[in-house]
Amino acid sequence: MTGNDKKVMIIGGGLAGVEAAYQLSKRGINVELYEMRPVKTTDVHSSSFLGEMVCSNSLGATQLSTGAGLLKEELKMLDSFFLRIAEANRVPAGSSFSVDRLHLAENITEEIEKLPNVRVIREEITDIPTVDYPVIIATGPLTSGRFAENLSILTLRKHLFFYDATSPIINAESIDYEKIFRASRYDKGEADFINIPMSEEQYNEFVQDLLNSEKVELHEADKDVFFDACLPIEEIARRGEMSLAFGPLKPVGLVDPGTGKMPFAVVQLRQDDLKKNFFQMVGFQTRLKWGEQKRIFRKLPGLENAEFERFGRIHRNTYINAPLILNKFYQCKLNENIYFAGQICGVEGYVESVCSGLIAGIFTALRILGEPSYNLPENTACGSLVNYICQADWKDFRPTKFTFGLLPESNEPKSKRIKKKLKKEHKAGIALESLEKWIKKINI
Ligand SMILES: Cc1cc2nc3c(=O)[nH]c(=O)nc-3n(C[C@H](O)[C@H](O)[C@H](O)COP(=O)(O)OP(=O)(O)OC[C@H]3O[C@@H](n4cnc5c(N)ncnc54)[C@H](O)[C@@H]3O)c2cc1C
């Protein structure tokens, strides 16, 4: 690499960090990408690869009428590195975009290491760098402890913590296939999911088991701080005896070929790797103790001898109070050399993390190249997401996924009663048109 005039330091080689590195590299900017693994690891990463998806292998739905679908379409238009490699690592999963996580991460690492102007340095950063060129902080929800402590210097007030949970993964060979059936909801896809049908009696017993189970304790200050989008299964059960049947165990769109009827409830398992060796329990994030997971989940039909490749877990999630700290370019208001990207900046989810890394990378490049930074249009998924994180109410700030609710209302007359799906497709069309214009305008 040559001098410092066109150079950026990125801290964290996760989903956001690798995307930002690629966006800078392709615009001729040198990158030093610091990743602490394998020198120091996190509680949930299982490899030393860059860009590892730590839990579910799903990047969400693909239809343009869904938040995940629109966001991914925009990222494709913006030449997302992560999505391109993900496409080559897809596994069958109905209408959702799922991947072989570790193979994907291995490919990402190879591709990043091949880039001539990106240097990957395996080292933990513990202090806020005082360099005179831009730094993108993308250390993720599991930012190492010492660095997180030092971040409070930048974050004006104590940075925030809360807890999230992950789902168990089961070894495919240990499932009893006589008791389950394969199907995708509403027959979308090619019978990609394993479905465990439950009778009302089995369901009620399962709920009681969850309620009476032993859980990993949280610190007092951390209680009641789960995201609604990622609630542990036992927490959902606690909120009402039918909550699971209307939530992750909902049977709609599924018919048990054994009975010809819709079961009372269904536990779904989704393929986790290309070789079909592992299946993940869908929506089963949990903080049950591991022995309890084994005891209770093995009561489910077909899982009597299940071998758990990974148990569900509880984990820390670190993020900054973005509305106080960031502007619309993912840049610190008080230190223009510091940018944040990924989950730590207040977005939530794989695709959103990639998105923020991509956009932070582009804005950093624009600044270095002396080009004007035009705001992202508010009516795009990427633009509405950054708007949310820098304009939300800081007193009650929580990381967010992209949903259509973040987009401004379109000019459709209120009286015109169009179906929700059509309305979303209409907004998606506007978003893609606006983004195309923005891409032409920034012209790099
Ligand atoms: C347990 C868990 C489960 C999740 N499950 C899902 C899910 O199922 N679906 C979903 O959409 N989202 C999920 N998320 C949320 C989020 O989408 C992912 O965490 C995503 O990987 C965030 O991307 P990122 O780039 O911000 O962070 P990461 O991908 O975690 O990357 C951050 C990188 O920074 C490195 N690092 C940390 N501190 C330092 C340091 N001081 N110096 C150098 N390197 C450092 C880490 O090793 C890591 O590689 C989950 C998060 C967690 C923690």
mmCIF file of C-alpha atoms in Angstrom, residues 180-431:
data_model
loop_
_atom_site.group_PDB
_atom_site.id
_atom_site.type_symbol
_atom_site.label_atom_id
_atom_site.label_comp_id
_atom_site.label_asym_id
_atom_site.label_seq_id
_atom_site.Cartn_x
_atom_site.Cartn_y
_atom_site.Cartn_z
ATOM 1 C CA ILE A 180 -41.823 -35.218 10.725
ATOM 2 C CA PHE A 181 -42.808 -33.983 7.274
ATOM 3 C CA ARG A 182 -41.037 -31.823 4.749
ATOM 4 C CA ALA A 183 -42.839 -28.819 3.276
ATOM 5 C CA SER A 184 -42.569 -25.083 2.799
ATOM 6 C CA ARG A 185 -45.363 -22.904 4.099
ATOM 7 C CA TYR A 186 -48.070 -22.568 1.406
ATOM 8 C CA ASP A 187 -45.925 -24.896 -0.740
ATOM 9 C CA LYS A 188 -43.567 -22.035 -1.652
ATOM 10 C CA GLY A 189 -40.202 -23.596 -2.499
ATOM 11 C CA GLU A 190 -39.425 -27.279 -2.684
ATOM 12 C CA ALA A 191 -40.419 -28.760 0.657
ATOM 13 C CA ASP A 192 -37.359 -27.093 2.126
ATOM 14 C CA PHE A 193 -38.284 -27.151 5.811
ATOM 15 C CA ILE A 194 -38.513 -30.024 8.247
ATOM 16 C CA ASN A 195 -41.804 -29.679 10.128
ATOM 17 C CA ILE A 196 -42.555 -31.176 13.508
ATOM 18 C CA PRO A 197 -46.336 -31.358 13.935
ATOM 19 C CA MET A 198 -47.736 -30.971 17.451
ATOM 20 C CA SER A 199 -51.136 -31.859 18.860
ATOM 21 C CA GLU A 200 -52.830 -29.466 21.290
ATOM 22 C CA GLU A 201 -51.778 -31.690 24.181
ATOM 23 C CA GLN A 202 -48.147 -31.806 23.078
ATOM 24 C CA TYR A 203 -48.166 -28.041 22.580
ATOM 25 C CA ASN A 204 -49.568 -27.362 26.058
ATOM 26 C CA GLU A 205 -47.013 -29.646 27.665
ATOM 27 C CA PHE A 206 -44.234 -27.900 25.728
ATOM 28 C CA VAL A 207 -45.389 -24.464 26.908
ATOM 29 C CA GLN A 208 -45.523 -25.677 30.523
ATOM 30 C CA ASP A 209 -42.030 -27.155 30.180
ATOM 31 C CA LEU A 210 -40.697 -23.838 28.912
ATOM 32 C CA LEU A 211 -42.360 -21.906 31.723
ATOM 33 C CA ASN A 212 -40.939 -24.227 34.376
ATOM 34 C CA SER A 213 -37.469 -24.504 32.854
ATOM 35 C CA GLU A 214 -34.200 -23.305 34.340
ATOM 36 C CA LYS A 215 -32.828 -20.260 32.567
ATOM 37 C CA VAL A 216 -29.498 -18.485 32.505
ATOM 38 C CA GLU A 217 -29.866 -15.527 34.864
ATOM 39 C CA LEU A 218 -29.557 -11.960 33.651
ATOM 40 C CA HIS A 219 -28.106 -9.116 35.690
ATOM 41 C CA GLU A 220 -30.874 -7.123 37.338
ATOM 42 C CA ALA A 221 -30.192 -4.065 35.175
ATOM 43 C CA ASP A 222 -30.488 -6.109 31.999
ATOM 44 C CA LYS A 223 -33.914 -7.592 32.616
ATOM 45 C CA ASP A 224 -36.736 -6.904 30.135
ATOM 46 C CA VAL A 225 -34.387 -5.582 27.488
ATOM 47 C CA PHE A 226 -34.959 -8.069 24.661
ATOM 48 C CA PHE A 227 -35.910 -6.914 21.181
ATOM 49 C CA ASP A 228 -39.426 -7.828 20.177
ATOM 50 C CA ALA A 229 -38.054 -9.136 16.861
ATOM 51 C CA CYS A 230 -35.722 -11.601 18.594
ATOM 52 C CA LEU A 231 -37.525 -12.712 21.741
ATOM 53 C CA PRO A 232 -36.339 -15.891 23.450
ATOM 54 C CA ILE A 233 -38.878 -18.678 23.021
ATOM 55 C CA GLU A 234 -39.491 -18.964 26.776
ATOM 56 C CA GLU A 235 -40.139 -15.215 26.937
ATOM 57 C CA ILE A 236 -42.781 -15.558 24.193
ATOM 58 C CA ALA A 237 -44.344 -18.451 26.138
ATOM 59 C CA ARG A 238 -44.423 -16.284 29.271
ATOM 60 C CA ARG A 239 -46.460 -13.633 27.451
ATOM 61 C CA GLY A 240 -49.492 -15.944 26.970
ATOM 62 C CA GLU A 241 -50.217 -19.632 26.458
ATOM 63 C CA MET A 242 -51.145 -19.207 22.765
ATOM 64 C CA SER A 243 -48.346 -16.747 21.945
ATOM 65 C CA LEU A 244 -46.104 -19.453 20.504
ATOM 66 C CA ALA A 245 -48.931 -20.945 18.418
ATOM 67 C CA PHE A 246 -49.465 -17.520 16.852
ATOM 68 C CA GLY A 247 -45.720 -16.859 16.656
ATOM 69 C CA PRO A 248 -42.791 -19.139 15.785
ATOM 70 C CA LEU A 249 -44.898 -22.317 16.104
ATOM 71 C CA LYS A 250 -47.716 -21.116 13.869
ATOM 72 C CA PRO A 251 -49.085 -23.924 11.659
ATOM 73 C CA VAL A 252 -50.709 -21.806 8.918
ATOM 74 C CA GLY A 253 -49.895 -22.856 5.363
ATOM 75 C CA LEU A 254 -48.774 -26.327 6.464
ATOM 76 C CA VAL A 255 -50.703 -29.588 6.092
ATOM 77 C CA ASP A 256 -49.483 -32.764 7.772
ATOM 78 C CA PRO A 257 -49.626 -35.458 5.044
ATOM 79 C CA GLY A 258 -50.120 -38.078 7.798
ATOM 80 C CA THR A 259 -53.490 -36.599 8.853
ATOM 81 C CA GLY A 260 -54.357 -34.415 5.861
ATOM 82 C CA LYS A 261 -54.936 -31.555 8.349
ATOM 83 C CA MET A 262 -53.203 -28.464 9.633
ATOM 84 C CA PRO A 263 -51.512 -29.419 12.937
ATOM 85 C CA PHE A 264 -52.269 -27.479 16.135
ATOM 86 C CA ALA A 265 -48.708 -26.124 16.118
ATOM 87 C CA VAL A 266 -45.529 -26.766 14.141
ATOM 88 C CA VAL A 267 -41.850 -26.489 14.995
ATOM 89 C CA GLN A 268 -39.866 -25.789 11.835
ATOM 90 C CA LEU A 269 -36.238 -26.715 11.152
ATOM 91 C CA ARG A 270 -34.326 -24.967 8.366
ATOM 92 C CA GLN A 271 -31.314 -26.321 6.470
ATOM 93 C CA ASP A 272 -28.179 -24.644 7.838
ATOM 94 C CA ASP A 273 -25.422 -25.791 5.446
ATOM 95 C CA LEU A 274 -25.026 -26.783 1.793
ATOM 96 C CA LYS A 275 -24.335 -30.424 2.646
ATOM 97 C CA LYS A 276 -27.582 -30.664 4.688
ATOM 98 C CA ASN A 277 -25.714 -31.934 7.736
ATOM 99 C CA PHE A 278 -27.331 -29.445 10.098
ATOM 100 C CA PHE A 279 -30.754 -27.955 10.699
ATOM 101 C CA GLN A 280 -31.601 -24.909 12.749
ATOM 102 C CA MET A 281 -34.735 -24.634 14.919
ATOM 103 C CA VAL A 282 -36.569 -21.650 13.446
ATOM 104 C CA GLY A 283 -37.357 -18.890 15.927
ATOM 105 C CA PHE A 284 -35.974 -20.882 18.870
ATOM 106 C CA GLN A 285 -33.697 -18.236 20.341
ATOM 107 C CA THR A 286 -33.383 -19.174 23.987
ATOM 108 C CA ARG A 287 -31.656 -18.607 27.278
ATOM 109 C CA LEU A 288 -32.623 -21.985 28.699
ATOM 110 C CA LYS A 289 -29.676 -23.750 30.334
ATOM 111 C CA TRP A 290 -28.123 -26.245 27.891
ATOM 112 C CA GLY A 291 -29.245 -29.303 29.905
ATOM 113 C CA GLU A 292 -32.790 -27.943 29.861
ATOM 114 C CA GLN A 293 -32.683 -27.426 26.094
ATOM 115 C CA LYS A 294 -31.653 -31.050 25.637
ATOM 116 C CA ARG A 295 -34.351 -32.298 28.024
ATOM 117 C CA ILE A 296 -37.231 -30.197 26.683
ATOM 118 C CA PHE A 297 -36.470 -30.109 22.937
ATOM 119 C CA ARG A 298 -35.875 -33.881 22.892
ATOM 120 C CA LYS A 299 -39.523 -34.307 23.916
ATOM 121 C CA LEU A 300 -40.561 -32.966 20.494
ATOM 122 C CA PRO A 301 -41.672 -35.700 18.039
ATOM 123 C CA GLY A 302 -38.713 -36.774 15.892
ATOM 124 C CA LEU A 303 -36.132 -35.119 18.135
ATOM 125 C CA GLU A 304 -36.053 -37.822 20.834
ATOM 126 C CA ASN A 305 -32.399 -38.588 20.021
ATOM 127 C CA ALA A 306 -31.442 -35.163 18.688
ATOM 128 C CA GLU A 307 -27.772 -34.275 18.846
ATOM 129 C CA PHE A 308 -27.225 -30.578 19.294
ATOM 130 C CA GLU A 309 -24.441 -29.164 17.162
ATOM 131 C CA ARG A 310 -24.963 -25.879 18.961
ATOM 132 C CA PHE A 311 -27.300 -24.927 21.782
ATOM 133 C CA GLY A 312 -29.280 -21.724 21.889
ATOM 134 C CA ARG A 313 -27.495 -18.978 23.788
ATOM 135 C CA ILE A 314 -27.756 -15.626 25.415
ATOM 136 C CA HIS A 315 -25.350 -12.907 24.401
ATOM 137 C CA ARG A 316 -24.460 -9.293 24.873
ATOM 138 C CA ASN A 317 -25.288 -6.724 22.221
ATOM 139 C CA THR A 318 -23.425 -3.421 22.206
ATOM 140 C CA TYR A 319 -24.605 -0.361 20.338
ATOM 141 C CA ILE A 320 -24.163 3.380 20.499
ATOM 142 C CA ASN A 321 -26.883 5.953 20.972
ATOM 143 C CA ALA A 322 -26.742 6.855 17.282
ATOM 144 C CA PRO A 323 -29.217 9.797 17.224
ATOM 145 C CA LEU A 324 -26.898 11.662 19.598
ATOM 146 C CA ILE A 325 -23.694 10.700 17.879
ATOM 147 C CA LEU A 326 -24.062 10.207 14.129
ATOM 148 C CA ASN A 327 -25.010 12.312 11.116
ATOM 149 C CA LYS A 328 -26.571 11.036 7.877
ATOM 150 C CA PHE A 329 -23.213 9.834 6.592
ATOM 151 C CA TYR A 330 -22.682 7.386 9.503
ATOM 152 C CA GLN A 331 -20.073 9.898 10.668
ATOM 153 C CA CYS A 332 -19.537 11.188 14.227
ATOM 154 C CA LYS A 333 -20.920 14.682 14.671
ATOM 155 C CA LEU A 334 -18.022 15.588 16.965
ATOM 156 C CA ASN A 335 -15.181 13.884 15.109
ATOM 157 C CA GLU A 336 -15.491 13.841 11.344
ATOM 158 C CA ASN A 337 -12.757 11.224 10.988
ATOM 159 C CA ILE A 338 -14.759 8.574 12.835
ATOM 160 C CA TYR A 339 -17.547 6.593 11.184
ATOM 161 C CA PHE A 340 -19.640 3.767 12.632
ATOM 162 C CA ALA A 341 -21.104 0.842 10.697
ATOM 163 C CA GLY A 342 -22.880 -2.426 11.443
ATOM 164 C CA GLN A 343 -24.917 -3.380 14.433
ATOM 165 C CA ILE A 344 -22.932 -1.124 16.767
ATOM 166 C CA CYS A 345 -24.270 1.952 14.937
ATOM 167 C CA GLY A 346 -27.865 1.055 15.750
ATOM 168 C CA VAL A 347 -29.043 -1.012 12.815
ATOM 169 C CA GLU A 348 -30.253 -4.535 13.538
ATOM 170 C CA GLY A 349 -29.723 -7.637 11.407
ATOM 171 C CA TYR A 350 -27.339 -9.106 8.858
ATOM 172 C CA VAL A 351 -28.599 -7.259 5.783
ATOM 173 C CA GLU A 352 -28.915 -3.958 7.642
ATOM 174 C CA SER A 353 -25.335 -4.364 8.917
ATOM 175 C CA VAL A 354 -24.091 -4.975 5.377
ATOM 176 C CA CYS A 355 -26.088 -1.942 4.218
ATOM 177 C CA SER A 356 -24.566 0.407 6.784
ATOM 178 C CA GLY A 357 -21.053 -0.868 5.980
ATOM 179 C CA LEU A 358 -21.667 -0.276 2.293
ATOM 180 C CA ILE A 359 -23.033 3.233 2.769
ATOM 181 C CA ALA A 360 -20.396 4.233 5.349
ATOM 182 C CA GLY A 361 -17.760 2.967 2.891
ATOM 183 C CA ILE A 362 -19.193 5.062 0.040
ATOM 184 C CA PHE A 363 -19.489 8.249 2.123
ATOM 185 C CA THR A 364 -15.948 7.822 3.451
ATOM 186 C CA ALA A 365 -14.714 7.362 -0.116
ATOM 187 C CA LEU A 366 -16.604 10.461 -1.314
ATOM 188 C CA ARG A 367 -14.957 12.554 1.386
ATOM 189 C CA ILE A 368 -11.477 11.244 0.670
ATOM 190 C CA LEU A 369 -11.922 11.768 -3.065
ATOM 191 C CA GLY A 370 -13.178 15.331 -2.516
ATOM 192 C CA GLU A 371 -16.600 14.579 -4.016
ATOM 193 C CA PRO A 372 -19.863 16.051 -2.658
ATOM 194 C CA SER A 373 -21.844 13.809 -0.284
ATOM 195 C CA TYR A 374 -25.488 13.921 -1.326
ATOM 196 C CA ASN A 375 -27.925 12.606 1.280
ATOM 197 C CA LEU A 376 -29.474 9.265 0.455
ATOM 198 C CA PRO A 377 -33.096 9.748 -0.642
ATOM 199 C CA GLU A 378 -35.485 9.294 2.296
ATOM 200 C CA ASN A 379 -37.793 7.128 0.219
ATOM 201 C CA THR A 380 -35.193 4.379 -0.225
ATOM 202 C CA ALA A 381 -34.626 1.553 2.248
ATOM 203 C CA CYS A 382 -30.972 2.565 2.726
ATOM 204 C CA GLY A 383 -31.919 6.234 3.192
ATOM 205 C CA SER A 384 -34.792 5.622 5.593
ATOM 206 C CA LEU A 385 -32.598 3.377 7.722
ATOM 207 C CA VAL A 386 -29.914 6.020 8.155
ATOM 208 C CA ASN A 387 -32.629 8.600 8.786
ATOM 209 C CA TYR A 388 -34.008 6.447 11.571
ATOM 210 C CA ILE A 389 -30.725 5.906 13.296
ATOM 211 C CA CYS A 390 -29.721 9.549 13.303
ATOM 212 C CA GLN A 391 -33.162 11.061 13.934
ATOM 213 C CA ALA A 392 -34.935 8.627 16.290
ATOM 214 C CA ASP A 393 -35.734 9.644 19.859
ATOM 215 C CA TRP A 394 -32.380 9.220 21.643
ATOM 216 C CA LYS A 395 -34.067 8.733 25.023
ATOM 217 C CA ASP A 396 -35.539 5.426 23.934
ATOM 218 C CA PHE A 397 -33.214 4.427 21.110
ATOM 219 C CA ARG A 398 -33.190 0.759 20.061
ATOM 220 C CA PRO A 399 -31.456 -0.744 17.011
ATOM 221 C CA THR A 400 -33.834 -1.417 14.163
ATOM 222 C CA LYS A 401 -34.317 -3.575 11.103
ATOM 223 C CA PHE A 402 -35.545 -1.996 7.900
ATOM 224 C CA THR A 403 -39.334 -2.183 7.517
ATOM 225 C CA PHE A 404 -41.684 -0.348 5.170
ATOM 226 C CA GLY A 405 -42.826 1.630 8.207
ATOM 227 C CA LEU A 406 -39.568 3.611 7.999
ATOM 228 C CA LEU A 407 -40.400 4.891 4.508
ATOM 229 C CA PRO A 408 -42.325 8.164 4.138
ATOM 230 C CA GLU A 409 -45.965 7.879 3.055
ATOM 231 C CA SER A 410 -46.279 7.872 -0.740
ATOM 232 C CA ASN A 411 -48.681 10.224 -2.537
ATOM 233 C CA GLU A 412 -51.362 7.563 -3.022
ATOM 234 C CA PRO A 413 -54.752 9.155 -2.218
ATOM 235 C CA LYS A 414 -55.801 7.882 1.212
ATOM 236 C CA SER A 415 -59.272 6.958 -0.026
ATOM 237 C CA LYS A 416 -57.859 4.682 -2.672
ATOM 238 C CA ARG A 417 -57.979 1.316 -0.980
ATOM 239 C CA ILE A 418 -55.147 -0.641 -2.419
ATOM 240 C CA LYS A 419 -53.992 -3.861 -0.939
ATOM 241 C CA LYS A 420 -51.086 -3.684 1.491
ATOM 242 C CA LYS A 421 -48.885 -5.809 -0.740
ATOM 243 C CA LEU A 422 -49.534 -3.624 -3.795
ATOM 244 C CA LYS A 423 -48.853 -0.520 -1.740
ATOM 245 C CA LYS A 424 -45.518 -1.946 -0.670
ATOM 246 C CA GLU A 425 -44.625 -2.894 -4.233
ATOM 247 C CA HIS A 426 -45.489 0.639 -5.296
ATOM 248 C CA LYS A 427 -43.210 2.088 -2.596
ATOM 249 C CA ALA A 428 -40.492 -0.368 -3.557
ATOM 250 C CA GLY A 429 -40.682 0.830 -7.173
ATOM 251 C CA ILE A 430 -40.283 4.460 -6.028
ATOM 252 C CA ALA A 431 -37.349 3.473 -3.806
#
